[in-house]
Coordinates of C-alpha atoms and ligand atoms in Angstrom, one line a residue:
X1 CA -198.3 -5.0 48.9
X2 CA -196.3 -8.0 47.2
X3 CA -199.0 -10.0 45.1
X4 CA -198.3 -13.1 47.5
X5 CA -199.6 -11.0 50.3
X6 CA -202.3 -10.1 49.1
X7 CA -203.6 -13.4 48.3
X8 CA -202.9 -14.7 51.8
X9 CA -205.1 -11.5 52.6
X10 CA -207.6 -12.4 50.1
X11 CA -207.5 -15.6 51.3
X12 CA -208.0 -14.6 55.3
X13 CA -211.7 -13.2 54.5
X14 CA -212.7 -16.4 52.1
X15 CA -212.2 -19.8 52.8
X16 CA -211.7 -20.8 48.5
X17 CA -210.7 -19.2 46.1
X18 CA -210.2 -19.9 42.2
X19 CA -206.9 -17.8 40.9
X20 CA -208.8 -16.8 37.8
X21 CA -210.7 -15.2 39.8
X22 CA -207.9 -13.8 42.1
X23 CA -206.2 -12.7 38.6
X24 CA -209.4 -10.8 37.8
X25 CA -209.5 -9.3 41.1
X26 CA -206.1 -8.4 41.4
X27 CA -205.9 -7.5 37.3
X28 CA -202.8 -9.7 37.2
X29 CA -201.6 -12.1 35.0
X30 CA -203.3 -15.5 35.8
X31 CA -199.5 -17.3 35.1
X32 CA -198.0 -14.5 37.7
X33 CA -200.8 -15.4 40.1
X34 CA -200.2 -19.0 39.9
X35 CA -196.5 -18.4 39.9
X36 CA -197.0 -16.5 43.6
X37 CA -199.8 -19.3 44.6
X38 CA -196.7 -22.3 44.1
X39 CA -194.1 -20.2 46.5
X40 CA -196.7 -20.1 49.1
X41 CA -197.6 -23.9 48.6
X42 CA -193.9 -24.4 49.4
X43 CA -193.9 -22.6 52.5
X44 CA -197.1 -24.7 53.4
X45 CA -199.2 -21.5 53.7
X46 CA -201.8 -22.5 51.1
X47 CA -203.5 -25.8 49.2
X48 CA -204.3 -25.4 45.9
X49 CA -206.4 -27.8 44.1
X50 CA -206.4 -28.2 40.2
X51 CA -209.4 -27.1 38.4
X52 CA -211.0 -26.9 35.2
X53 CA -213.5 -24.4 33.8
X54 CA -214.8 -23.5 30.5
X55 CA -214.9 -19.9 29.0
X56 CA -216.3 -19.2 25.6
X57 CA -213.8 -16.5 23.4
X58 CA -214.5 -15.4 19.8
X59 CA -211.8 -16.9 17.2
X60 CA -210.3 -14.4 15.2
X61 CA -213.0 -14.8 12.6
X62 CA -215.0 -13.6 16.1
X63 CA -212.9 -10.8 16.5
X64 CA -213.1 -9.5 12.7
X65 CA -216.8 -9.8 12.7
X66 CA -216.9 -7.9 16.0
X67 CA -215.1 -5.2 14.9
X68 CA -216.3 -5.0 11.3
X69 CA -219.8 -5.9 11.5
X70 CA -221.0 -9.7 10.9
X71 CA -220.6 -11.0 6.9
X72 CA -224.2 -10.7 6.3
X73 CA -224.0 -6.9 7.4
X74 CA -221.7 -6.1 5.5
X75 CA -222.7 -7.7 2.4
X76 CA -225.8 -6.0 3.0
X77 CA -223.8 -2.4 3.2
X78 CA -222.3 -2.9 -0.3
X79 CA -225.8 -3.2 -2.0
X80 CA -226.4 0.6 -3.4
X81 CA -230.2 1.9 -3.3
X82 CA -230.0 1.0 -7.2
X83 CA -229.0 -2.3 -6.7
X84 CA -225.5 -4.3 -8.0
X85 CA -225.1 -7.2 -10.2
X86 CA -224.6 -10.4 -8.3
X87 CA -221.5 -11.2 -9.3
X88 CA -219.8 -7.9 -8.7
X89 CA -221.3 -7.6 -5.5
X90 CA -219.8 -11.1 -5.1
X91 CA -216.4 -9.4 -5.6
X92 CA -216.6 -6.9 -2.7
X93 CA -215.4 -8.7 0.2
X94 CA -213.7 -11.7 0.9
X95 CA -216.8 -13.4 2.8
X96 CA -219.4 -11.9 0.4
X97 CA -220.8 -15.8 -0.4
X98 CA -221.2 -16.3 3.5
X99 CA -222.4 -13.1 3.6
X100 CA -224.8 -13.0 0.8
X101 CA -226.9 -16.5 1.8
X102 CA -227.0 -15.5 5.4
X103 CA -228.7 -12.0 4.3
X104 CA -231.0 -13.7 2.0
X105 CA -231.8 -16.3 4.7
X106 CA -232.4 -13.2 7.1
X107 CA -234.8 -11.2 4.6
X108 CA -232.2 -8.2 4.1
X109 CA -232.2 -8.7 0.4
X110 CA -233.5 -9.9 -2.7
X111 CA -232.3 -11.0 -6.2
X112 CA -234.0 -8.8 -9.4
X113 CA -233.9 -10.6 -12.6
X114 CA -236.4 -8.7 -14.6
X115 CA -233.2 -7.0 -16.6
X116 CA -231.8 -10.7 -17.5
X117 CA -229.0 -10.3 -15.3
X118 CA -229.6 -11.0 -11.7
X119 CA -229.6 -7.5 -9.7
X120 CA -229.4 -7.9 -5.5
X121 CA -231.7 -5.3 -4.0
X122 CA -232.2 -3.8 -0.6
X123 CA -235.0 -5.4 0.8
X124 CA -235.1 -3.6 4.1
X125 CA -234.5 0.1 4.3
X126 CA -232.1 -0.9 7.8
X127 CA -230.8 -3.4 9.5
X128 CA -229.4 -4.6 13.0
X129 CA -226.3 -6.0 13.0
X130 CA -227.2 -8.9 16.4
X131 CA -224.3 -11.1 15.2
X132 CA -221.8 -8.1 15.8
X133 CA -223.3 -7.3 18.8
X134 CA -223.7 -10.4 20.5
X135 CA -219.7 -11.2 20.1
X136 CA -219.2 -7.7 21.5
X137 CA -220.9 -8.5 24.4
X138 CA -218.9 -12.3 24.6
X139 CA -216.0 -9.9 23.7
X140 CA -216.3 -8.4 27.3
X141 CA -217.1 -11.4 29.2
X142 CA -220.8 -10.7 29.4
X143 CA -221.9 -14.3 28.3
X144 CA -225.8 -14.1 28.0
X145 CA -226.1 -16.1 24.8
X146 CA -228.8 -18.8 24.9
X147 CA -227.5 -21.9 23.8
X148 CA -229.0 -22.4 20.8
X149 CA -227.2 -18.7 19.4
X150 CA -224.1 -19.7 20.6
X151 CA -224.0 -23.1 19.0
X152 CA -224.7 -21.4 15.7
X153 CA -221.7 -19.0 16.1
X154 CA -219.6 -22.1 17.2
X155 CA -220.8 -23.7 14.2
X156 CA -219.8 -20.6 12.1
X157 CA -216.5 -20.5 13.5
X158 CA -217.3 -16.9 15.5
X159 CA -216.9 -18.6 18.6
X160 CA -214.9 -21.2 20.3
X161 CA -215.2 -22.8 23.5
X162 CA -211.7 -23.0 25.9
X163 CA -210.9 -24.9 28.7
X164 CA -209.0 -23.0 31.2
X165 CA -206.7 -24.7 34.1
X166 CA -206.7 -23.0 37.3
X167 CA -205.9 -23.8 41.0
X168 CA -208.5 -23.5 44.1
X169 CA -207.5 -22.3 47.0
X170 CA -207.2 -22.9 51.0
X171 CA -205.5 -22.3 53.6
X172 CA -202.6 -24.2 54.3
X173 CA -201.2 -25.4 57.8
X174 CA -199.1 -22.8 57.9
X175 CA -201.5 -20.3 56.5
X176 CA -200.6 -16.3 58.0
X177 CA -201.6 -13.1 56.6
X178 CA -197.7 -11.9 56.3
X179 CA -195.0 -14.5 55.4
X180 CA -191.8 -14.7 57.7
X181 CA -188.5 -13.8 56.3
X182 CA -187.3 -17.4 55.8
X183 CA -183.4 -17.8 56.7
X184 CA -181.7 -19.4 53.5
X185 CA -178.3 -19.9 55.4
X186 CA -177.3 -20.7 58.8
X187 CA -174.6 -18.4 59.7
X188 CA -171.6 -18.5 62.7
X189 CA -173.4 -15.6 64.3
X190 CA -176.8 -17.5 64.7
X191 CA -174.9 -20.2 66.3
X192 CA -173.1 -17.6 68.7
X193 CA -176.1 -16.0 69.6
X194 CA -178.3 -18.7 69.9
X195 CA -181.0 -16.5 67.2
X196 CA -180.9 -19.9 65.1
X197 CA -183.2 -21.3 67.7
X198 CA -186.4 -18.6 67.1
X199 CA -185.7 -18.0 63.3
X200 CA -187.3 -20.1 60.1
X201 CA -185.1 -21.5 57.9
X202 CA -186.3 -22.3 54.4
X203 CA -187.5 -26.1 53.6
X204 CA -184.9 -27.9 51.1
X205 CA -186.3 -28.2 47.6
X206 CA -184.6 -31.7 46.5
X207 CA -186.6 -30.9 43.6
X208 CA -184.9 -28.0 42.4
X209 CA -182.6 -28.6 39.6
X210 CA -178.9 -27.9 40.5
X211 CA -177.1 -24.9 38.3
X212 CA -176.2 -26.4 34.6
X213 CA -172.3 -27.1 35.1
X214 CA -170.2 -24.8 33.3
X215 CA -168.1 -26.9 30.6
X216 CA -166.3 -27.0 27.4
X217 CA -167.9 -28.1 24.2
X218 CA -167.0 -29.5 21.5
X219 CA -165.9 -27.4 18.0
X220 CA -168.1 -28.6 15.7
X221 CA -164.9 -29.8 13.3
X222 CA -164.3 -32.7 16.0
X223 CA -168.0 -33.6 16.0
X224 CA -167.7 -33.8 12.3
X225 CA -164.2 -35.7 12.7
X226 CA -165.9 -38.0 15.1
X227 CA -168.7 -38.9 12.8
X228 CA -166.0 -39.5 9.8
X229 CA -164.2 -41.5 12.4
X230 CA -167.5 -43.6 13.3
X231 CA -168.1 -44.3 9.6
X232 CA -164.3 -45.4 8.6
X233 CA -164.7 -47.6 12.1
X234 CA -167.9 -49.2 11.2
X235 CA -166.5 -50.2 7.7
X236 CA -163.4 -51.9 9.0
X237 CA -160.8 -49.3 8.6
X238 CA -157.9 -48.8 11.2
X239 CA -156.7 -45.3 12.1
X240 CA -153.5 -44.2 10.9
X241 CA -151.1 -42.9 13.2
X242 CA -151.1 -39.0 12.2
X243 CA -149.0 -37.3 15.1
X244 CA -146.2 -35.9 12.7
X245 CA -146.9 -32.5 11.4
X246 CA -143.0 -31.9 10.2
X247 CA -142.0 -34.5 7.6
X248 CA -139.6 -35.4 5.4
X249 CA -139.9 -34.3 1.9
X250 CA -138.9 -37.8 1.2
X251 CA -142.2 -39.6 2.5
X252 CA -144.4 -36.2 1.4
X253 CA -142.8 -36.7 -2.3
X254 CA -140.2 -38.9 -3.2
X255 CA -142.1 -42.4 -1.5
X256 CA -145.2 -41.1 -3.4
X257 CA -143.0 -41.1 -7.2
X258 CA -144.1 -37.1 -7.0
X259 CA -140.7 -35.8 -9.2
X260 CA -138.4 -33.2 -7.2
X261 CA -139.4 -30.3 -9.8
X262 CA -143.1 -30.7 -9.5
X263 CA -144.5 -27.5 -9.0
X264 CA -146.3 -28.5 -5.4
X265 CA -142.8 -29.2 -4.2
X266 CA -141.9 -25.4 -4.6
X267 CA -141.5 -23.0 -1.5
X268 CA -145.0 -21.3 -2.6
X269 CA -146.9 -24.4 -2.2
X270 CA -145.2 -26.1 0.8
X271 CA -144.5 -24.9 4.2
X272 CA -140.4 -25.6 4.5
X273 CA -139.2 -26.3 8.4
X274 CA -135.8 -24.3 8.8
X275 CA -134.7 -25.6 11.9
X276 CA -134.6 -28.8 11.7
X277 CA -134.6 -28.1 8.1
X278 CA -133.5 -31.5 7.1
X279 CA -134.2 -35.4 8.4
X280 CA -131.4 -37.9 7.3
X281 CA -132.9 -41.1 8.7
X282 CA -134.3 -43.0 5.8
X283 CA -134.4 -46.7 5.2
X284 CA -131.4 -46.2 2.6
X285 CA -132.5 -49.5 0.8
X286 CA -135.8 -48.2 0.0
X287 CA -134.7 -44.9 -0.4
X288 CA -132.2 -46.4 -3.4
X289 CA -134.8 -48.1 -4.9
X290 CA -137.1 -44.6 -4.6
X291 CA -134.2 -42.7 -6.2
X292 CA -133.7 -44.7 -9.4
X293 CA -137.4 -45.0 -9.8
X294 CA -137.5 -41.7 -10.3
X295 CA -134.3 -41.3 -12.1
X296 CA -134.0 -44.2 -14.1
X297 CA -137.1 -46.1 -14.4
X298 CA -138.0 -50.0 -13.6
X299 CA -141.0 -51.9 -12.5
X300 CA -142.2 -51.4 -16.2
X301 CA -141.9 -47.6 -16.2
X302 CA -139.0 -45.1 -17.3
X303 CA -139.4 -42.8 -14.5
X304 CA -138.9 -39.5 -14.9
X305 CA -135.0 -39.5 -16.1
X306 CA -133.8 -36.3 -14.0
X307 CA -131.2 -36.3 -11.4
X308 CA -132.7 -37.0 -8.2
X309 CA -131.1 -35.2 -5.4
X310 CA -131.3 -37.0 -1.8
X311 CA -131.1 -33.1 -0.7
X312 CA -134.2 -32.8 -2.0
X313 CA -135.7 -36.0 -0.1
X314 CA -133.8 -34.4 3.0
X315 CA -135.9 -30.9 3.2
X316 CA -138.2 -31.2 6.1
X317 CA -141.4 -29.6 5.7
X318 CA -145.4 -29.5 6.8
X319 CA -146.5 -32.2 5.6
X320 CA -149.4 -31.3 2.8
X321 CA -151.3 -34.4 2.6
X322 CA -151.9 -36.7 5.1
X323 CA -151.1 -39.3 2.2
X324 CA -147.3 -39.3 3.4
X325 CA -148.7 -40.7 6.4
X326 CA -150.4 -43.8 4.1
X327 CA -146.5 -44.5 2.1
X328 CA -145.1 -44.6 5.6
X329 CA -148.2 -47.3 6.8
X330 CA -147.4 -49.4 3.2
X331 CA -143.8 -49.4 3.3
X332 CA -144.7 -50.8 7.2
X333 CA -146.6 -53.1 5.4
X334 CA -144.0 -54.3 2.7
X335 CA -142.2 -55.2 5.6
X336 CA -144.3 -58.2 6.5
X337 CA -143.3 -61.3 5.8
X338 CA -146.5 -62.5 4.5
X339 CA -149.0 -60.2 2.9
X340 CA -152.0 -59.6 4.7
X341 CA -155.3 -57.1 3.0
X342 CA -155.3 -53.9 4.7
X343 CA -157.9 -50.8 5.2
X344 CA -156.8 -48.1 6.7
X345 CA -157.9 -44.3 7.5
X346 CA -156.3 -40.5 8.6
X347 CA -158.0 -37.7 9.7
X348 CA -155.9 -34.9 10.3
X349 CA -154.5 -31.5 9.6
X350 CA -152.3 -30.4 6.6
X351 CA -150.6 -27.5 5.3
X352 CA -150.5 -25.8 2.1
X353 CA -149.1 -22.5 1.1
X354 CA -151.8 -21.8 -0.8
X355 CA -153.9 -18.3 -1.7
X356 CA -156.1 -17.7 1.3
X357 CA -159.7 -16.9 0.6
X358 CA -163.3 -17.4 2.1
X359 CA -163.3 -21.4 2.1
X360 CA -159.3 -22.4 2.2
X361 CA -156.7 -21.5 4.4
X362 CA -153.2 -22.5 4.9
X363 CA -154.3 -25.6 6.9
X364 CA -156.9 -27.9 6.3
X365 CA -158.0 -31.3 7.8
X366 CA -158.0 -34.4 5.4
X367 CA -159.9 -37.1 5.2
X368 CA -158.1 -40.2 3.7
X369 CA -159.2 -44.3 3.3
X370 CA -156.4 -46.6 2.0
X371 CA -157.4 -49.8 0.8
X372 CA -154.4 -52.4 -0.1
X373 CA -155.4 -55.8 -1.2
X374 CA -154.6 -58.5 -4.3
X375 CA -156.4 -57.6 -7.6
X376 CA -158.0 -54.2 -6.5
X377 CA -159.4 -52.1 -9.9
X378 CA -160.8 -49.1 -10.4
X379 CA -164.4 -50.7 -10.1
X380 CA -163.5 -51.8 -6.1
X381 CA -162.4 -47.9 -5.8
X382 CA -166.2 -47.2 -7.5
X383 CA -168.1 -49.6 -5.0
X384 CA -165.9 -48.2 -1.7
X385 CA -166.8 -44.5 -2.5
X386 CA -170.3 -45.4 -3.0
X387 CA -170.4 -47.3 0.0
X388 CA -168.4 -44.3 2.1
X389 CA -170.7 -41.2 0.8
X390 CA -173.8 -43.4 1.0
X391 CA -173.3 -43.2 4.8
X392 CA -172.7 -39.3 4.4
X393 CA -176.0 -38.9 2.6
X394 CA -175.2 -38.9 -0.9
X395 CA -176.5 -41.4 -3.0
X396 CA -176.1 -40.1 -6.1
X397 CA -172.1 -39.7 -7.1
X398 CA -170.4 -38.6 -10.3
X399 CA -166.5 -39.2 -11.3
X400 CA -164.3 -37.1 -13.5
X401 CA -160.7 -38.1 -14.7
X402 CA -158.2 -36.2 -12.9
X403 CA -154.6 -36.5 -12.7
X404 CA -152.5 -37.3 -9.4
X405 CA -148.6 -37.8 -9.7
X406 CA -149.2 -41.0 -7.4
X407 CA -152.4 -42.0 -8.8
X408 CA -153.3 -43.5 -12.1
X409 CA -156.2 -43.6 -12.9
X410 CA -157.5 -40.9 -10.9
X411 CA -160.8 -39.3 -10.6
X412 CA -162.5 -36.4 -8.6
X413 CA -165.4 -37.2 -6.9
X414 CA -169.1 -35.3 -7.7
X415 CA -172.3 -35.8 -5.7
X416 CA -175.9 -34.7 -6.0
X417 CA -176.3 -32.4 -2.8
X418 CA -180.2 -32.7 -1.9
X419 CA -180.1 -29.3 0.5
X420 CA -178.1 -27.0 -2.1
X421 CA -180.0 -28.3 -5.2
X422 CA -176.6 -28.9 -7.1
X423 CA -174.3 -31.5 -7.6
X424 CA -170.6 -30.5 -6.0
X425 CA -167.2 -31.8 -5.3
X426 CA -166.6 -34.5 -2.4
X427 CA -163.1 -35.6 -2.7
X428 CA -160.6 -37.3 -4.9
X429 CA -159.5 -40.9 -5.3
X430 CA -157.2 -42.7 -7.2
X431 CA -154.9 -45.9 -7.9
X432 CA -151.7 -45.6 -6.2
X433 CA -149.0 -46.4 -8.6
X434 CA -146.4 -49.1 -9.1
X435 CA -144.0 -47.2 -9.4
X436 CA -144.9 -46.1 -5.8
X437 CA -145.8 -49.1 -4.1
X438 CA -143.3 -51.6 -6.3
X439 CA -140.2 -50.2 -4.3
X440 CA -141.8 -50.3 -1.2
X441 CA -141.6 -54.0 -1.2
X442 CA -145.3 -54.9 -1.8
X443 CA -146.4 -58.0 -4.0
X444 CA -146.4 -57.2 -7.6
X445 CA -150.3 -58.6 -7.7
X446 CA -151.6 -56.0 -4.2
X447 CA -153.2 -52.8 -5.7
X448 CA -154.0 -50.0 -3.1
X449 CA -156.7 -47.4 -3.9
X450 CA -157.6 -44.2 -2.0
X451 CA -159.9 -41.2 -1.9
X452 CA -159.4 -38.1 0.1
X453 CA -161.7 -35.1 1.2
X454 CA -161.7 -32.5 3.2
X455 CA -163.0 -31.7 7.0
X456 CA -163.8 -28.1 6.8
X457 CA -165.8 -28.5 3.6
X458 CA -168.8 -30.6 4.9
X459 CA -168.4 -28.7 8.1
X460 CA -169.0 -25.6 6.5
X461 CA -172.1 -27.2 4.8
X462 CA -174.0 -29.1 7.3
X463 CA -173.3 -25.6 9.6
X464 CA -174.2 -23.6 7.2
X465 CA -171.0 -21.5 7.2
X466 CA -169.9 -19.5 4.0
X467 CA -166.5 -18.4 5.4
X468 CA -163.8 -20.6 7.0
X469 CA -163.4 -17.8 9.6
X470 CA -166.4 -18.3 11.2
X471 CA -165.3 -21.9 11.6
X472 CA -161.9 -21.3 12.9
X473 CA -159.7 -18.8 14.3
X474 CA -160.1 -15.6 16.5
X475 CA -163.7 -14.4 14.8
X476 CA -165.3 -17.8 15.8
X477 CA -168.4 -17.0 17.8
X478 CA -168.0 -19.3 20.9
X479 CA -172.1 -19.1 21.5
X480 CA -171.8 -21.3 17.7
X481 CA -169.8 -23.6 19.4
X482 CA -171.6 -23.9 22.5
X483 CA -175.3 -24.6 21.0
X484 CA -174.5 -25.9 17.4
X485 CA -176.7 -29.2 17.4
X486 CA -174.7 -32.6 17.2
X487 CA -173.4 -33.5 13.8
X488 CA -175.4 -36.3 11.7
X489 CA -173.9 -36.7 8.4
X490 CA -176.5 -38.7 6.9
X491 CA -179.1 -36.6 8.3
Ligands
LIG1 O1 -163.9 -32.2 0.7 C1 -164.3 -31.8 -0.3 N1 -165.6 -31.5 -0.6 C2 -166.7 -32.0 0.2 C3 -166.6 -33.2 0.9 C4 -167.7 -33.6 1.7 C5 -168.9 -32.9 1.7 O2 -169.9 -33.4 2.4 C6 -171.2 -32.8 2.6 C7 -171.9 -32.0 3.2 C8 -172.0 -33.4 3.6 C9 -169.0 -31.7 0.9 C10 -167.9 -31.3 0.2 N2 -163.4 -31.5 -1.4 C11 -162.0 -31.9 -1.2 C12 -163.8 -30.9 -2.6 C13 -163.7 -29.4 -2.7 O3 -164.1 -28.8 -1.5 C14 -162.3 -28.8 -3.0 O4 -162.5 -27.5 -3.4 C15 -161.4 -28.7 -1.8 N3 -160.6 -29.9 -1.6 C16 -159.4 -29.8 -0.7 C17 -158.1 -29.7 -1.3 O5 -158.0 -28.3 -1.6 C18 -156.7 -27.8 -1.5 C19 -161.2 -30.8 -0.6 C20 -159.8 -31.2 -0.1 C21 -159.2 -32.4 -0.6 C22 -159.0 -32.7 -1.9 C23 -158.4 -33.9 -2.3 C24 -158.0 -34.8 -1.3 C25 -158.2 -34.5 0.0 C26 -158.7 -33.3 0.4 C27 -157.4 -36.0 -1.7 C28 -156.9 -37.0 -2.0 C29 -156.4 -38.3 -2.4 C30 -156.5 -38.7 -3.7 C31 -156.0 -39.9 -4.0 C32 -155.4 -40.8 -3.1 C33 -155.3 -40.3 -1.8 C34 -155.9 -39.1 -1.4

């Protein structure tokens, strides 16, 4: 018979009835019992009223001691007929000093120190182990302990006293010994036949939660773009328009002085676009100035003195930084009539032909702030970084020299990460160049610094990934996707 049965049966012959006690009966579960007692509430078919009770249990010290013998026991045990130093015996068990003052205090034993050294004795040829058998007996539920013993084994941590939340039972209003089939739907046929009008139909539960919708969620790159996106936002930066994967070589290189032989301008490094595989729409009188720049110098430098080829600037390609995107914002900005300070941001993918391994592939996301203002210095590029990884946790950074051909100076970025207990790399930064930004048409007196990280790096990190895979592609495990917590950089 179906548990819920045979409480409503239990039920018929008493008017109340606790569901511990049901459980005990039944030698169920008291959950399963309760769990059975709710469904028939619904259906009106019982009343249960909380209760409380009380039940002693032993603690697991309890349970040891009923199933090794009390301390004092066996303590008493380890004493030879000869008799053992003190502090050996001491050594026997680990609750021999709980042991050895509660079989003193009981009589069991005595201390010899006739030899010098104090020797414990047997003073009792046997002994009865109450303790042990007392939390036997609690062990089964017989709870005959006066008051006065059970306090002490409270007090000795043997025993500890549990409140227990239960339901009390009565018949409902629509109380039965067998519970009607309840109709969950009402079909076509009931209405045809008229049976509607003799069946039950289950109450509505507007309590019951509706089923979780099924929906998408979000990778946890865009909750870590997002979070980039909040902190460039929150710091005054505008968003760079990044919706151009194929570029020019032009604005990739030749806007940022990079010279057409540099070695990341080579097929293995770059991604070249065959079809179209060139663009021809340049501002020519910028892209003249660009040109003998590189070829012949000015603004104070003497360029790189090579023959620069506007086939070059024509090749179309992925673009590999997002920093193209920033010489097509500041030549924008050239164009103004009157100069106004800028701060602007790009998060977005790139593409490298680069050796695959476990942390890079061929495209990446970066992470770029432009700052363009009057006067800017290396110590402004300094304070910005600070300010920008401070809100991504790190407060300790570390800069190294490093070269850029549109940066100078340049530096790589180091900080102190707290969770991996070493200090790594976070990005790169730099100076743009006059050379880069003199052509462009921007005051002689505005300086423009940036830095640049990646997406997938701190991704990896705060996910605790160690291959990129796992973060995109086809071997992404969607259930990742679906649970990984929100993102908190500074977290
Ligand atoms: O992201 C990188 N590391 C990083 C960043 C944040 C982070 O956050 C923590 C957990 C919370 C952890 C790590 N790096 C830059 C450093 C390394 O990972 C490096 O091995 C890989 N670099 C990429 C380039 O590799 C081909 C990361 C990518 C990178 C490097 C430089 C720039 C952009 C991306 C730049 C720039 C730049 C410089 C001057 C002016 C304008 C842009």
């Amino acid at each position: 018979m179906e548990l819920n049965e045979r409480i409503l049966h239990y039920l018929e012959k008493s008017d109340k009835v606790d569901t511990l006690k049901l459980a005990s009966e039944f030698g169920e579960d008291h959950q399963k019992v309760v769990g059975a007692v709710k469904s028939l509430e619904a259906l009106d078919m019982v009343i249960s009223e909380a209760a409380k009770s009380t039940k002693w249990e032993l603690t697991e010290e309890g349970k040891l001691v009923a199933d090794k013998g009390s301390h004092e026991a066996v303590l008493y045990k380890s004493v030879p007929e000869s008799g053992i130093p003190q502090a050996e015996l001491m050594k026997t068990s680990p609750n021999a000093k709980v042991g050895f003052s509660k079989a003193m205090s009981s009589g069991w034993i005595l201390i010899d120190k006739s030899g010098g050294a104090p020797i414990v004795k047997r003073k009792v040829a046997a002994i009865t182990d109450v303790v042990q058998d007392h939390l036997n007996e609690v062990k089964k539920g017989l709870d005959t302990l006066p008051d006065n013993v059970r306090n002490d084994y409270k007090k000795r941590k043997l025993l500890q006293e549990i409140t227990i939340k239960s339901f009390l039972l009565s018949k409902g209003p629509q109380f039965a010994t067998s519970i009607k089939k309840l109709e969950t739907d009402l079909t076509s046929e009931m209405l045809l036949t008229g049976s509607w009008k003799t069946l039950d139909f289950k109450p509505y539960n507007f309590d019951a939660l509706g089923q979780p919708p099924e929906c998408g969620h979000l990778h946890p790159l865009l909750k870590v773009r997002s979070e980039f996106r909040e902190i460039f936002l929150e710091m005054g930066f505008t968003e760079m328009p990044t919706n151009k994967y194929v570029e020019s070589s032009f604005w990739n290189f030749d806007a940022l002085y990079q010279p057409q032989q540099h070695p990341a301008r080579d097929a293995h490094d770059t991604f070249f676009v065959s079809s179209p595989a060139t663009c021809t729409q340049f501002p020519m009188v910028y892209l003249e100035k660009v040109k003998k720049v590189h070829s012949e110098g000015g603004y104070g430098s003497q360029g790189y003195r090579y023959d620069w080829k506007i086939e070059e600037a024509q090749k179309n390609l992925l673009r590999t930084h997002t920093t193209a995107v920033s010489a097509r914002m500041l030549y924008h900005l050239a164009q103004q009539k009157e100069f106004t300070p800028q701060k602007y941001f790009s998060i977005d993918k790139v593409f490298r032909n680069e050796t695959l391994d476990a942390t890079h592939l061929a495209e990446f996301h970066q992470v770029e702030g432009v700052i363009a203002a009057r006067g800017l210095g290396l110590a402004d590029l300094i304070a910005v970084l600070d300010a920008f990884f401070q809100r991504l946790g790190f407060n300790r950074l570390q800069f190294k020299p490093a070269y850029n051909p549109y940066t100078e100076p340049s530096m790589e970025i180091f900080a102190f990460h707290e969770g991996l207990g070493k200090w790594i790399e976070i990005g790169n930064s730099g100076v743009f160049r006059p050379e880069m930004l003199l052509p462009m048409g921007l005051p002689e007196d505005v300086n423009v610094i940036a830095w640049g990280l990646s997406l997938e790096r701190p991704t990896m990190i705060k996910y605790g990934l160690n291959n990129i895979r796992d973060l995109v592609g086809p071997r992404v495990d969607l259930q990742m996707v679906h649970t990984n917590p929100i993102c908190r950089l500074n977290k």
